[in-house]
CSV table of C-alpha atoms in Angstrom, one decimal:
chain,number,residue,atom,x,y,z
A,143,UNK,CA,-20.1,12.8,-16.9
A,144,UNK,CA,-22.0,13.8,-19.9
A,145,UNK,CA,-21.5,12.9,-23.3
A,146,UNK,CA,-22.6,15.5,-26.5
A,147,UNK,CA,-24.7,14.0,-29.3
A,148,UNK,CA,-22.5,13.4,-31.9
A,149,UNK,CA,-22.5,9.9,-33.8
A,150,UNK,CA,-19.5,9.7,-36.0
A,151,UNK,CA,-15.7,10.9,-35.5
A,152,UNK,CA,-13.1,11.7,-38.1
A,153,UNK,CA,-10.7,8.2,-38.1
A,154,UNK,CA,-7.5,7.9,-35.9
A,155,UNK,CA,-4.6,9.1,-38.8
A,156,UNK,CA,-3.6,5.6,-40.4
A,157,UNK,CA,-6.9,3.7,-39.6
A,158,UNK,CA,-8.6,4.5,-42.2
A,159,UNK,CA,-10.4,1.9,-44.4
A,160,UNK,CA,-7.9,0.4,-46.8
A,161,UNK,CA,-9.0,0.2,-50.1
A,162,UNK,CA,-10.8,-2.9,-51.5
A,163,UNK,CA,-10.5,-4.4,-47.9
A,164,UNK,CA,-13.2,-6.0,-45.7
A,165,UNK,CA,-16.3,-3.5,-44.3
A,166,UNK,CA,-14.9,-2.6,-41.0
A,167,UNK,CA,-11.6,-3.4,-41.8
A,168,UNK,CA,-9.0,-0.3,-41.4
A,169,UNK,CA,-5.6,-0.1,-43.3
A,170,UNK,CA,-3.7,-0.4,-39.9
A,171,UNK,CA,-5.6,-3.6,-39.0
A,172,UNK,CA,-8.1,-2.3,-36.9
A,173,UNK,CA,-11.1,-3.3,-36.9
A,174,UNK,CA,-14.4,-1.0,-36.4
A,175,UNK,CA,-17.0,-3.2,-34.8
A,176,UNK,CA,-20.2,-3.3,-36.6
A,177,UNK,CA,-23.5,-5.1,-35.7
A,178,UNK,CA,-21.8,-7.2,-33.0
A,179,UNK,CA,-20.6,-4.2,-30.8
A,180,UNK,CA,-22.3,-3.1,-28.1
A,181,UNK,CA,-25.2,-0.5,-28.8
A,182,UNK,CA,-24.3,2.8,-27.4
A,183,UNK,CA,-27.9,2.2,-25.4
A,184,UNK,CA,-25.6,-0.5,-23.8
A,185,UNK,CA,-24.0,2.3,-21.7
A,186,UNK,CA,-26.8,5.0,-21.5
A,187,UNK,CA,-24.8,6.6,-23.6
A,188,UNK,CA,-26.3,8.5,-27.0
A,189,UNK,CA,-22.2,10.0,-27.3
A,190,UNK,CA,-20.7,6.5,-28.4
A,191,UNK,CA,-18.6,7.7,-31.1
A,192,UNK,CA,-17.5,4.0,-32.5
A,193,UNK,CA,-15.9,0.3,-30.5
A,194,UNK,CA,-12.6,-0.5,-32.1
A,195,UNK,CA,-11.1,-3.5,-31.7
A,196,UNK,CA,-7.0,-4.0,-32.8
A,197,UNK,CA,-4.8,-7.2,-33.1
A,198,UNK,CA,-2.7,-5.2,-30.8
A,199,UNK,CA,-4.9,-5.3,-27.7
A,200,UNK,CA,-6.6,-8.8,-28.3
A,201,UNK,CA,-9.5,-9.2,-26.3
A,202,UNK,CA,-9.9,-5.5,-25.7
A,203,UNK,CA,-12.9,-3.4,-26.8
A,204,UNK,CA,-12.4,0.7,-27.0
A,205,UNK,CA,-15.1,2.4,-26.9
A,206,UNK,CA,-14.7,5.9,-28.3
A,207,UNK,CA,-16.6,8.3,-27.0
A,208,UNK,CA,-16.8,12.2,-27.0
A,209,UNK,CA,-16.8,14.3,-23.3
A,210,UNK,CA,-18.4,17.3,-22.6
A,211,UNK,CA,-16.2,18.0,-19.8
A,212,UNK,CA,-12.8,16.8,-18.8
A,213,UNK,CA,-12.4,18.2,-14.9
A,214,UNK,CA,-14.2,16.4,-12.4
A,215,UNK,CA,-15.2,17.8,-9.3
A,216,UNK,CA,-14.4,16.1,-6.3
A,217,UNK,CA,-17.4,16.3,-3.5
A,218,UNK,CA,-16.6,18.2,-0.3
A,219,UNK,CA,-17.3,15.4,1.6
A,220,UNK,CA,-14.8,13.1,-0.2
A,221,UNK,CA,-12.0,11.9,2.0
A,222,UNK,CA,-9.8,12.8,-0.9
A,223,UNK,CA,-7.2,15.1,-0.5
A,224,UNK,CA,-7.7,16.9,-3.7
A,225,UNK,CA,-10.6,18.8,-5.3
A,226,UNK,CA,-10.1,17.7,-9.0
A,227,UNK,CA,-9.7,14.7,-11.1
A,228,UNK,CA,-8.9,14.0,-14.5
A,229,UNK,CA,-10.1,10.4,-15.8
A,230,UNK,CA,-9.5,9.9,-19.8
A,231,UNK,CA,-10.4,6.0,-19.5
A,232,UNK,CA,-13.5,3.9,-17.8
A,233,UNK,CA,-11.9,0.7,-17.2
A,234,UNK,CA,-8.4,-1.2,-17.5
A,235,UNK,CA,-6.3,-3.3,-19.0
A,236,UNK,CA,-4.7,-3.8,-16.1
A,237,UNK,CA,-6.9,-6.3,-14.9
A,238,UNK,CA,-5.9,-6.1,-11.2
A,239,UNK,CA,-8.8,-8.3,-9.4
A,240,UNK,CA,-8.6,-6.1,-6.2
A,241,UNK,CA,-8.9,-2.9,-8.3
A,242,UNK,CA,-11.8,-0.5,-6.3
A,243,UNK,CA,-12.9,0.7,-9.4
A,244,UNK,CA,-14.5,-2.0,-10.7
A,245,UNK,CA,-18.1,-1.2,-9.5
A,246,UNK,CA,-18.1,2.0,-11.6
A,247,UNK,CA,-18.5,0.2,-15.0
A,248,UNK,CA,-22.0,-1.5,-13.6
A,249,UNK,CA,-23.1,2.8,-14.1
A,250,UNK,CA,-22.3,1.5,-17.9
A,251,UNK,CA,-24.4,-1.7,-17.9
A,252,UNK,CA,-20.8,-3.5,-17.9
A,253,UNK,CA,-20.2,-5.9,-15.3
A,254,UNK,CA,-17.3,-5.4,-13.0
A,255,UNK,CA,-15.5,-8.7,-13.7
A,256,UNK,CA,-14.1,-9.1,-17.1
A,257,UNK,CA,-16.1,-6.2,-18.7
A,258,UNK,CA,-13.6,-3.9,-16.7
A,259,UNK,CA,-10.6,-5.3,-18.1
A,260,UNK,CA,-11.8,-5.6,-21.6
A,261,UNK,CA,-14.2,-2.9,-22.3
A,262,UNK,CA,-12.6,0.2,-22.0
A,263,UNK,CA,-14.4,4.2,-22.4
A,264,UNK,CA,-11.9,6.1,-24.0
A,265,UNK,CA,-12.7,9.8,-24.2
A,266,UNK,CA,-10.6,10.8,-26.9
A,267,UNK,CA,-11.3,14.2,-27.3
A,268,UNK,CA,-9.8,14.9,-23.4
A,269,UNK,CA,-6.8,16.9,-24.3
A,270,UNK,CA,-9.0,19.4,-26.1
A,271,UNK,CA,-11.9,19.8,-23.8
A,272,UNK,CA,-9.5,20.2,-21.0
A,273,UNK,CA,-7.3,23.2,-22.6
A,274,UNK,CA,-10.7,24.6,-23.4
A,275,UNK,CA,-11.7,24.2,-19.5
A,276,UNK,CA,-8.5,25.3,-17.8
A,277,UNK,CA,-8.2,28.6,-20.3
A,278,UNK,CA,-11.9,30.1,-18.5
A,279,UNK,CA,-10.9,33.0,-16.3
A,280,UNK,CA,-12.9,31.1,-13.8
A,281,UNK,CA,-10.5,28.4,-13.2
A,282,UNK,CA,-9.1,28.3,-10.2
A,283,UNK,CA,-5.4,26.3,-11.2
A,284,UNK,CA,-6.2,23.7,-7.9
A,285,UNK,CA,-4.4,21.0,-8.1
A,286,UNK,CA,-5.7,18.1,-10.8
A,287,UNK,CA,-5.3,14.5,-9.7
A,288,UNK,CA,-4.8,11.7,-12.1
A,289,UNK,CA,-4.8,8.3,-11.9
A,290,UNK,CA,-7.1,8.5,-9.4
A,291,UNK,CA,-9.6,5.9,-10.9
A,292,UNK,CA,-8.0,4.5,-13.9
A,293,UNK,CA,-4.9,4.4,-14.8
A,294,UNK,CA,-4.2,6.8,-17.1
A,295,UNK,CA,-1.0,5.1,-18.4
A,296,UNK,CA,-2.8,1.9,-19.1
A,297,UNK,CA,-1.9,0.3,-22.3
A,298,UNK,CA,-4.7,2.0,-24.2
A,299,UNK,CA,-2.6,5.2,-23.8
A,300,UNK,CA,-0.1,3.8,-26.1
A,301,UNK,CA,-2.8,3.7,-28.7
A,302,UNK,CA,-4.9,7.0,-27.8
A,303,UNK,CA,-1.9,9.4,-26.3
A,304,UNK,CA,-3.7,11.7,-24.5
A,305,UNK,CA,-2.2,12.5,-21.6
A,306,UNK,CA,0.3,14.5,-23.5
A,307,UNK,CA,-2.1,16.8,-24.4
A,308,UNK,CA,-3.3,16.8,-21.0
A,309,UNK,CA,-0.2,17.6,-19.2
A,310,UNK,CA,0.4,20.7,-21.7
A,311,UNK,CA,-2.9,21.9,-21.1
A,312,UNK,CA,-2.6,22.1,-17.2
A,313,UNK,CA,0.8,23.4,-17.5
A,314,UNK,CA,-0.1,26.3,-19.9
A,315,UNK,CA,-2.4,27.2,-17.6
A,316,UNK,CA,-0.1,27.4,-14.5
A,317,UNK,CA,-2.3,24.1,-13.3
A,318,UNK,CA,-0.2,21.5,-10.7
A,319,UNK,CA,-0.8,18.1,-10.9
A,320,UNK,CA,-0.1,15.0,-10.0
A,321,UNK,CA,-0.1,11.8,-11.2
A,322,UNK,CA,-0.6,8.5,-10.3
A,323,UNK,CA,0.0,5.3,-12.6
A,324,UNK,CA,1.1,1.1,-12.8
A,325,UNK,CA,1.8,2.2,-16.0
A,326,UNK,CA,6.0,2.3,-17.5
A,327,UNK,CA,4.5,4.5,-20.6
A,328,UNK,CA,5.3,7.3,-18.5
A,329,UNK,CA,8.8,7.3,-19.1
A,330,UNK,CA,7.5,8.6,-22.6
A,331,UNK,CA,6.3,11.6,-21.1
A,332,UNK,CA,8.7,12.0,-18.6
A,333,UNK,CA,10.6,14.9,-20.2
A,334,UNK,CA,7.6,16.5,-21.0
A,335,UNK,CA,6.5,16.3,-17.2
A,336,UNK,CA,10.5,17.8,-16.4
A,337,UNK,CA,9.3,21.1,-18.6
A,338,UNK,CA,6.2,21.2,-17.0
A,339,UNK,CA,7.8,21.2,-13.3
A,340,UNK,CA,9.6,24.4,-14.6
A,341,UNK,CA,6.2,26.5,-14.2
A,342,UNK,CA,3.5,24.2,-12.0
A,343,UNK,CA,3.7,21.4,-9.2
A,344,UNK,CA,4.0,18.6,-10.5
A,345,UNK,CA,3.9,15.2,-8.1
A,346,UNK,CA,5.0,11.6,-9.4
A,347,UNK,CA,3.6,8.5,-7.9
A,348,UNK,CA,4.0,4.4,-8.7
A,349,UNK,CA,2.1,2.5,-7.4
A,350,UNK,CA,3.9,-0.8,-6.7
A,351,UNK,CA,2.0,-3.7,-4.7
A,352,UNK,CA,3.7,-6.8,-5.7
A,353,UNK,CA,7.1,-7.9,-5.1
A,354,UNK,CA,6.6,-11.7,-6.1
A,355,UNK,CA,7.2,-11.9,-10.0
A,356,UNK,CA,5.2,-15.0,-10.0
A,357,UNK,CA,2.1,-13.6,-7.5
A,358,UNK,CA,2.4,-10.5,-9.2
A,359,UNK,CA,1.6,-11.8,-13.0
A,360,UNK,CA,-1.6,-13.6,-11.7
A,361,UNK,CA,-3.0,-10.8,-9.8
A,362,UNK,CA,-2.3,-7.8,-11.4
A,363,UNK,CA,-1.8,-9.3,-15.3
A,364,UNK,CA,-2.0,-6.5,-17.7
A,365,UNK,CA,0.3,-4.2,-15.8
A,366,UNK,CA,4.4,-3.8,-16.3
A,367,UNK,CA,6.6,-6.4,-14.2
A,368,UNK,CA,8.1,-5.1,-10.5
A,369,UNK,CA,11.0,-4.7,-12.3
A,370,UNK,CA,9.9,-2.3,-15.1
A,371,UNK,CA,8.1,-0.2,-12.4
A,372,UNK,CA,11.0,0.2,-10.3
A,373,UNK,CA,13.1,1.7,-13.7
A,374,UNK,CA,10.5,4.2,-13.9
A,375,UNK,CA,10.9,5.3,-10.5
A,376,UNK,CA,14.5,5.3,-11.0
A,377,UNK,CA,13.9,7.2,-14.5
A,378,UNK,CA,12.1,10.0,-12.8
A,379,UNK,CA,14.4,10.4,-9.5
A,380,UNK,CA,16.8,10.7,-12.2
A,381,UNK,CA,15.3,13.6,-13.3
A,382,UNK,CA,14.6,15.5,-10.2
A,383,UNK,CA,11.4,14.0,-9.0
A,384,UNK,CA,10.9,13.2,-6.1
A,385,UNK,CA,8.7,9.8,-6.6
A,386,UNK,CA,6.4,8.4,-4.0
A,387,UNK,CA,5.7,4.9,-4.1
A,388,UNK,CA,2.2,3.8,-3.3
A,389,UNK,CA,2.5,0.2,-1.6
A,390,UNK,CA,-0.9,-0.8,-1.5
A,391,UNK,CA,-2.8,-2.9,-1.1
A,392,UNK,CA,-1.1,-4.7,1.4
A,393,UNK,CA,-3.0,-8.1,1.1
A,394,UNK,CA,-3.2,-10.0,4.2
A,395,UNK,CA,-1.0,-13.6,4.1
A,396,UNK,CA,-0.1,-12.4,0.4
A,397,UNK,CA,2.1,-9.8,0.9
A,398,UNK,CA,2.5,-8.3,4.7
A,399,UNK,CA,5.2,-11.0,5.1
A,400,UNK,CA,8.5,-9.4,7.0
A,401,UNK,CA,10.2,-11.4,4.1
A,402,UNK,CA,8.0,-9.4,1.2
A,403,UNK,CA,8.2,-5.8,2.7
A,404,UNK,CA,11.7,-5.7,3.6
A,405,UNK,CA,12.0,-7.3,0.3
A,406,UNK,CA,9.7,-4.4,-1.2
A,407,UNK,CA,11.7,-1.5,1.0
A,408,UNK,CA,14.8,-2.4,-0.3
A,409,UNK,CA,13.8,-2.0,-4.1
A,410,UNK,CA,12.3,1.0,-3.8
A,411,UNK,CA,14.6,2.9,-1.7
A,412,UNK,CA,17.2,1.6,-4.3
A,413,UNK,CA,15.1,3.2,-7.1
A,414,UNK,CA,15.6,6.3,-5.8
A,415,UNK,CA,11.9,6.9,-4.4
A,416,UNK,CA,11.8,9.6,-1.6
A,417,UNK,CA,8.6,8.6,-0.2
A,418,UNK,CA,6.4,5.4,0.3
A,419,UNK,CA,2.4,4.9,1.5
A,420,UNK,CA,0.7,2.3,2.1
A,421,UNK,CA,-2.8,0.8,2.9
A,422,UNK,CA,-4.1,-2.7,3.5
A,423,UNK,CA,-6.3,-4.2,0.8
A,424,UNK,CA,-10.0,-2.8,0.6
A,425,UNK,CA,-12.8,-4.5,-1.0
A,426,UNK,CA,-15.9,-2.8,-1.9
A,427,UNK,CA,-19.0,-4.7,-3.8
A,428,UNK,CA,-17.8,-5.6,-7.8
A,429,UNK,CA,-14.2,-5.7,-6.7
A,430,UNK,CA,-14.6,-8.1,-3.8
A,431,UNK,CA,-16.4,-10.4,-5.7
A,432,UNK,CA,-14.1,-10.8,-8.1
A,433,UNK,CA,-11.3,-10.9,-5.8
A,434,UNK,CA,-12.8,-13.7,-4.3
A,435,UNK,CA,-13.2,-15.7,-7.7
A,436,UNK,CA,-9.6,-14.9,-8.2
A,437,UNK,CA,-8.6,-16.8,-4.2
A,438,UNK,CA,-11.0,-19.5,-5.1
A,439,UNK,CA,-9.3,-20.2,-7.9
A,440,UNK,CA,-5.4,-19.3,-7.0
A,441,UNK,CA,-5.3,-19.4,-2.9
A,442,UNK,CA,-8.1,-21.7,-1.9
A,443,UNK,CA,-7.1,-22.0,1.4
A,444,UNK,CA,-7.4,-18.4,2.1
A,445,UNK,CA,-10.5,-17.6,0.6
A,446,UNK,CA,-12.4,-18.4,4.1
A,447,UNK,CA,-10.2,-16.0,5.7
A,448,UNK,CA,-11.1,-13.1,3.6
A,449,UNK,CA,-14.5,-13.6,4.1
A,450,UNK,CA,-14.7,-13.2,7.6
A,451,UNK,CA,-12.2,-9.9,7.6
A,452,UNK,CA,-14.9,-8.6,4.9
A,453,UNK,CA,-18.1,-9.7,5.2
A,454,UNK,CA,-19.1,-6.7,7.0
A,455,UNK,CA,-17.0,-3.6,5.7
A,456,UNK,CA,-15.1,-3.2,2.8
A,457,UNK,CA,-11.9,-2.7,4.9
A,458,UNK,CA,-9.3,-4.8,6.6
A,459,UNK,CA,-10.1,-4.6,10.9
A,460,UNK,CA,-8.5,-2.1,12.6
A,461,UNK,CA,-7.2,-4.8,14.6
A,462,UNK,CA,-5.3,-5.8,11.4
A,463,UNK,CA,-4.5,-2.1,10.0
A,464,UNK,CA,-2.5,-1.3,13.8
A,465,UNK,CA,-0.6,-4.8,13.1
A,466,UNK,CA,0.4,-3.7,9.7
A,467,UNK,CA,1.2,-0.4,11.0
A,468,UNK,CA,3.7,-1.8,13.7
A,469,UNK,CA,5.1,-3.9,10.9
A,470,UNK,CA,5.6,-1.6,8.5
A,471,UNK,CA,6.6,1.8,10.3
A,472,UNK,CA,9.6,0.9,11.4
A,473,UNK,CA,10.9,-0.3,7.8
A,474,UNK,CA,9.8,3.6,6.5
A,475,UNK,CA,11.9,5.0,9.1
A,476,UNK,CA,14.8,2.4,8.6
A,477,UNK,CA,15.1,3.1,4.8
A,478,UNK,CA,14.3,6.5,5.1
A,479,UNK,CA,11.3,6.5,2.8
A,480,UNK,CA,8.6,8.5,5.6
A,481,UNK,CA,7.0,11.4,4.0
A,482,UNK,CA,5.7,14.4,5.7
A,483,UNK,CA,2.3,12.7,7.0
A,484,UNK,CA,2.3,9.2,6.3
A,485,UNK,CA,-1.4,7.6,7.2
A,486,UNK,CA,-2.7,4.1,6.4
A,487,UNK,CA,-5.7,5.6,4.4
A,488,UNK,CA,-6.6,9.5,2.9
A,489,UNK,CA,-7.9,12.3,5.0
A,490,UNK,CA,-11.5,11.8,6.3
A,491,UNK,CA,-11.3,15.7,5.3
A,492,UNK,CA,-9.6,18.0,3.5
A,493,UNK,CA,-7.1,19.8,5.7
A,494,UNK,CA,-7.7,17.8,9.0
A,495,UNK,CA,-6.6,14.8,9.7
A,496,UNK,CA,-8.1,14.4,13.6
A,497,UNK,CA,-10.6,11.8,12.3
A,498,UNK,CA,-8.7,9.7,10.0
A,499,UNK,CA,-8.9,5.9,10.6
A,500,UNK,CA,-5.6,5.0,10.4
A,501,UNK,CA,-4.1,4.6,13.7
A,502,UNK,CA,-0.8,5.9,15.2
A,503,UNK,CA,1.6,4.1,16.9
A,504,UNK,CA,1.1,5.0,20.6
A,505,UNK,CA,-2.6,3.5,19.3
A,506,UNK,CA,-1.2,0.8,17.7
A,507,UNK,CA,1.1,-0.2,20.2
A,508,UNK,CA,-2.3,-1.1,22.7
A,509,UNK,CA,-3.8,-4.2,20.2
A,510,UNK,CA,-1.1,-6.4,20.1
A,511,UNK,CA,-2.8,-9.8,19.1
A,512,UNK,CA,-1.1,-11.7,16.8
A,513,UNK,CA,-1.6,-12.0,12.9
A,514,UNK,CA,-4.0,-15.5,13.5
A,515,UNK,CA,-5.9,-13.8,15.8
A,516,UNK,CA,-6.8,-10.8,13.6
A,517,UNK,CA,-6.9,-13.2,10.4
């Protein structure tokens, strides 16, 4: 991503400085930060428009900057099933210590650890680059993915509301998309989503992990309770989607329990989801070491576990992906949640699935050692 040149942006309506109040100090109690924010050298970045700081978000840094583009292009060789992204945030208050993204804010000069969940890259002018984008007779209206880094219904979207603009722009421009989120805001934009479906694709997804209230406030913090996810799923069913629930990661002796997925199944086939996918925990480098920190600190006794499944791949064994499948493929069935091509992990390609990791069940049904074998 590129970034233009310019140094100074018009305020956010009702931030502006109040009068006779502190340097720095806005009229809506934000704070601009002055000679103890980060340089915009700090991110390679000569497009840093201003770090705000708000009573709202404490702890969090926004970082306002100004894109030159909003599409992404995904590369051919990307086992993603899509060919565009959308991203309007670098990092997340989410703070979810498995989250893959993590290593993407050292390309910042951030680290991956407590950086990601407190700095966060907002590109505020997204809705407006994007309308400019999709409006080129070039465009091709290929489906745009979002969510597919950062949450794009983090709570910063509360503050900045920019997918709103987003989802008209696409829409205008006979553009599908879908979205992907941990994030309840949604239901804000919910009926704006129902227009949109009139004229373009439009695909739903929640991506709900945890089914512990307890595990899940330590491990995903920032993010909206089980509970509150599940209403959003419900919300949009309501209204005609049909919502896929992404349960993933499935963390080994955390949540693969019979106890936790059935317990999992049950909720979100009484949310109304049509769909669910699932995937066992991944680690790559920035997110595993911070994952790690996290067991040391909550689930001792499992940390030397984890090391040996991942000290040599960022992925769970396939010896522990064809247990999980067996586990869990029945349950889809049972609650009728299968889609049309469920897989434990993306397409190695787009279109063709013949090389895809994930193993079938006939496979599956061949490595039957048991879970203390594989973990």
């Amino acid at each position: 991503m590129r970034w233009n040149q310019q140094s100074t942006l018009t305020p956010t309506p009702g931030t502006e400085s109040a009068p006779g109040s502190a340097p720095g100090t806005t009229a809506a109690g934000t704070t601009v930060a002055g000679n103890d924010a980060p340089p915009a050298e700090l991110f390679g970045l000569k497009g840093l428009v201003r770090s705000v700081r708000t009573p709202e978000f404490a702890g969090v840094t926004f970082h306002e900057v100004l894109a030159k583009s909003a599409l992404n292009k995904v590369p051919a060789a990307s086992s993603m099933p899509f060919t565009w992204t959308i991203n309007p945030y670098r990092g997340c208050s989410h703070a979810c210590v498995y989250c893959f993204a993590r290593s993407t804010h050292r390309y910042l000069d951030l680290d991956s650890g407590e950086d990601f969940d407190r700095q966060v890259i907002v590109k505020v002018n997204t809705p407006e680059v994007l309308a400019a984008e999709v409006a080129k007779p070039k465009w091709s209206r290929e489906l745009v993915a979002l969510g597919t880094n950062t949450d794009p219904y983090q709570r910063a979207e509360g503050r900045y509301a920019l997918m709103p603009g987003i989802i008209t722009a696409l829409a205008e421009h006979g553009t599908p998309m879908s979205v992907l989120t941990k994030g309840t805001l949604l239901r804000r934009d919910l009926p704006l989503l129902a227009r949109a479906k009139e004229d373009v694709d439009v695909e739903i997804s929640m991506s709900i992990a945890v089914y512990d209230d307890a595990l899940q406030q330590t491990i995903e913090p920032g993010t909206p309770t089980t509970t509150a996810r599940l209403a959003t799923v419900k919300a949009a069913a309501n209204l005609g989607f049909k919502v896929t629930v992404f349960l993933m990661p499935v963390m080994p002796k955390l949540t693969d329990s019979m106890e936790h997925l059935d317990t999992a199944f049950r909720a979100i086939k009484e949310a109304g989801a049509s769909r669910v996918v699932y995937g066992a925990l991944h680690l790559r480098p920035g997110a595993r070491e911070w994952f790690f920190t996290w067991l040391e600190r909550e689930h001792p006794d499992l940390l030397p576990r984890y090391r040996r499944m991942y000290a040599k791949s960022s992925y769970a064994s396939k010896e522990y992906r064809a247990w999980l499948s067996r586990r869990i493929n029945p349950l889809i069935d049972a609650y009728d949640l299968r889609g049309s091509s469920d897989d434990d992990y993306p397409k190695t390609k787009r279109g063709d699935r013949t090389n895809s990791p994930s193993l079938n069940q006939t496979q599956a049904a061949s490595l039957t050692p048991p879970q203390e074998a594989l973990f």
